[in-house]
Amino acid sequence: MRSACCQTRRCKLCLHQAVLTPVYSSGLCIHGAPSLQTRAYSLDSLSSGPCRSTFGPHSQLPCAEMTSRSTALTHRNLSAVAVHSQSRPLCRYDSLDTGEVEKNVRRAQACKTMRHFIVDPDLATLVTQHLGPDLRDAKTVLFECNPGPGVLTRSLLNAGTQRVVALEGDKSFLQDLQELECHLDGQLEVVHCDYFKLDSVARENLKAPAMLTDKLFTDLGISEANWTGDIPVKVFGIMPQHNERGILLKMVYALFERLSVYRYGRIELNLFMSEKEYLKLVSRPGEMMNYRAFSVLWQMACDIRLLHKEPWESFVMSSRQRMPAPKSKLPNDHLCLVRLRPRADLFSGGLTPSNASTLLLMVKQCLAKRKVKLTDRLNLWSPGSGSKLLSEMDMTDDILTGQVYPEEYRQLFLLMEKSREFRQT
């Protein structure tokens, strides 16, 4: 049993407080806590219900309220462990307490790295619902990136998620997560790892939280899956704000070449990113200011869906983090929860991980300047065949690089690969 293994490895660990408490239908509230404020913003139907407060510099901390779970959710089976004053064995209707909100806020603010945290139980429940009911399937693995105080972790487990892998990069949060791991029957695995630092350039002598994907997946017993098969792993995380674009580019390059996590199949990303970055990600041809190479590549590779928008103030920032300064004309008042699900038919019609690197270079070069003629760029890759390729695609000779749809870039590349001029160069 995994629980026995955990207790053997961490026999010196002790619980500072009871982490498992029953849920009462009437709900539980910490007396003396400030009352809830009106929720600042709502986008989707899942946001309806009791208002949630935000955690801006002038906002109040919410009452730590626990309500009974919907009967539609399947509760996980917990090992029969009595914790401190618990007088009976835990059954499948017991709930993991998300902890005191004030304490979770203080712990998040004390983090030494620049991060955003989910500490509001209502927001955690909302995110859990957006991640989908298939989390209760034993085959589904969820990577939770940098869970911090573990509010969302407990919400996921309460909702019946069968396997959560908490990838935490900050040592200060590891002990509580490991204690929780030891009191479960394998539903939670804690790894000292930062998902956004997987497969760093310096591959030798890596030290946690940096790690190689192969080691992570091997240690977790996750094997390579067929690309057209089911989603083997879902990833949830909040994008680091200091290098959003760089991380998104690195991930989409790895996707096309089936490197890093994508060696193991169609890994689905569910990421909170800044609103301005999301708007650039889904920008359309003709939007010359925002239509970029990474927009084309992500739209070509994935089904992109906006799941939810949440104000920045709803998240607790570490003391080193500051609200982003407005640097563009795009709205940036929210963090957007975006699902990036790789297309099962991406590698079809002649596109393979082997030739995808050439496609990446072509798209980058074409969209380096979005107001130049596409035929001129194509002639650089296949001399003299630009007009012929456009004719085969029923596109005009004067079309600009910033006016071409992602799927059209894919088709142009596959046509170009078949041309004699391209093969000769």
Coordinates of C-alpha atoms in Angstrom, one line a residue, residues 32 44 85 108 229 277 348:
G32 CA -15.0 36.5 13.7
D44 CA -19.6 31.5 -17.0
S85 CA -9.3 14.0 17.8
A108 CA 1.4 32.4 0.0
G229 CA -5.4 8.0 -28.3
E277 CA -1.4 37.0 -23.7
S348 CA -1.5 13.7 -40.7

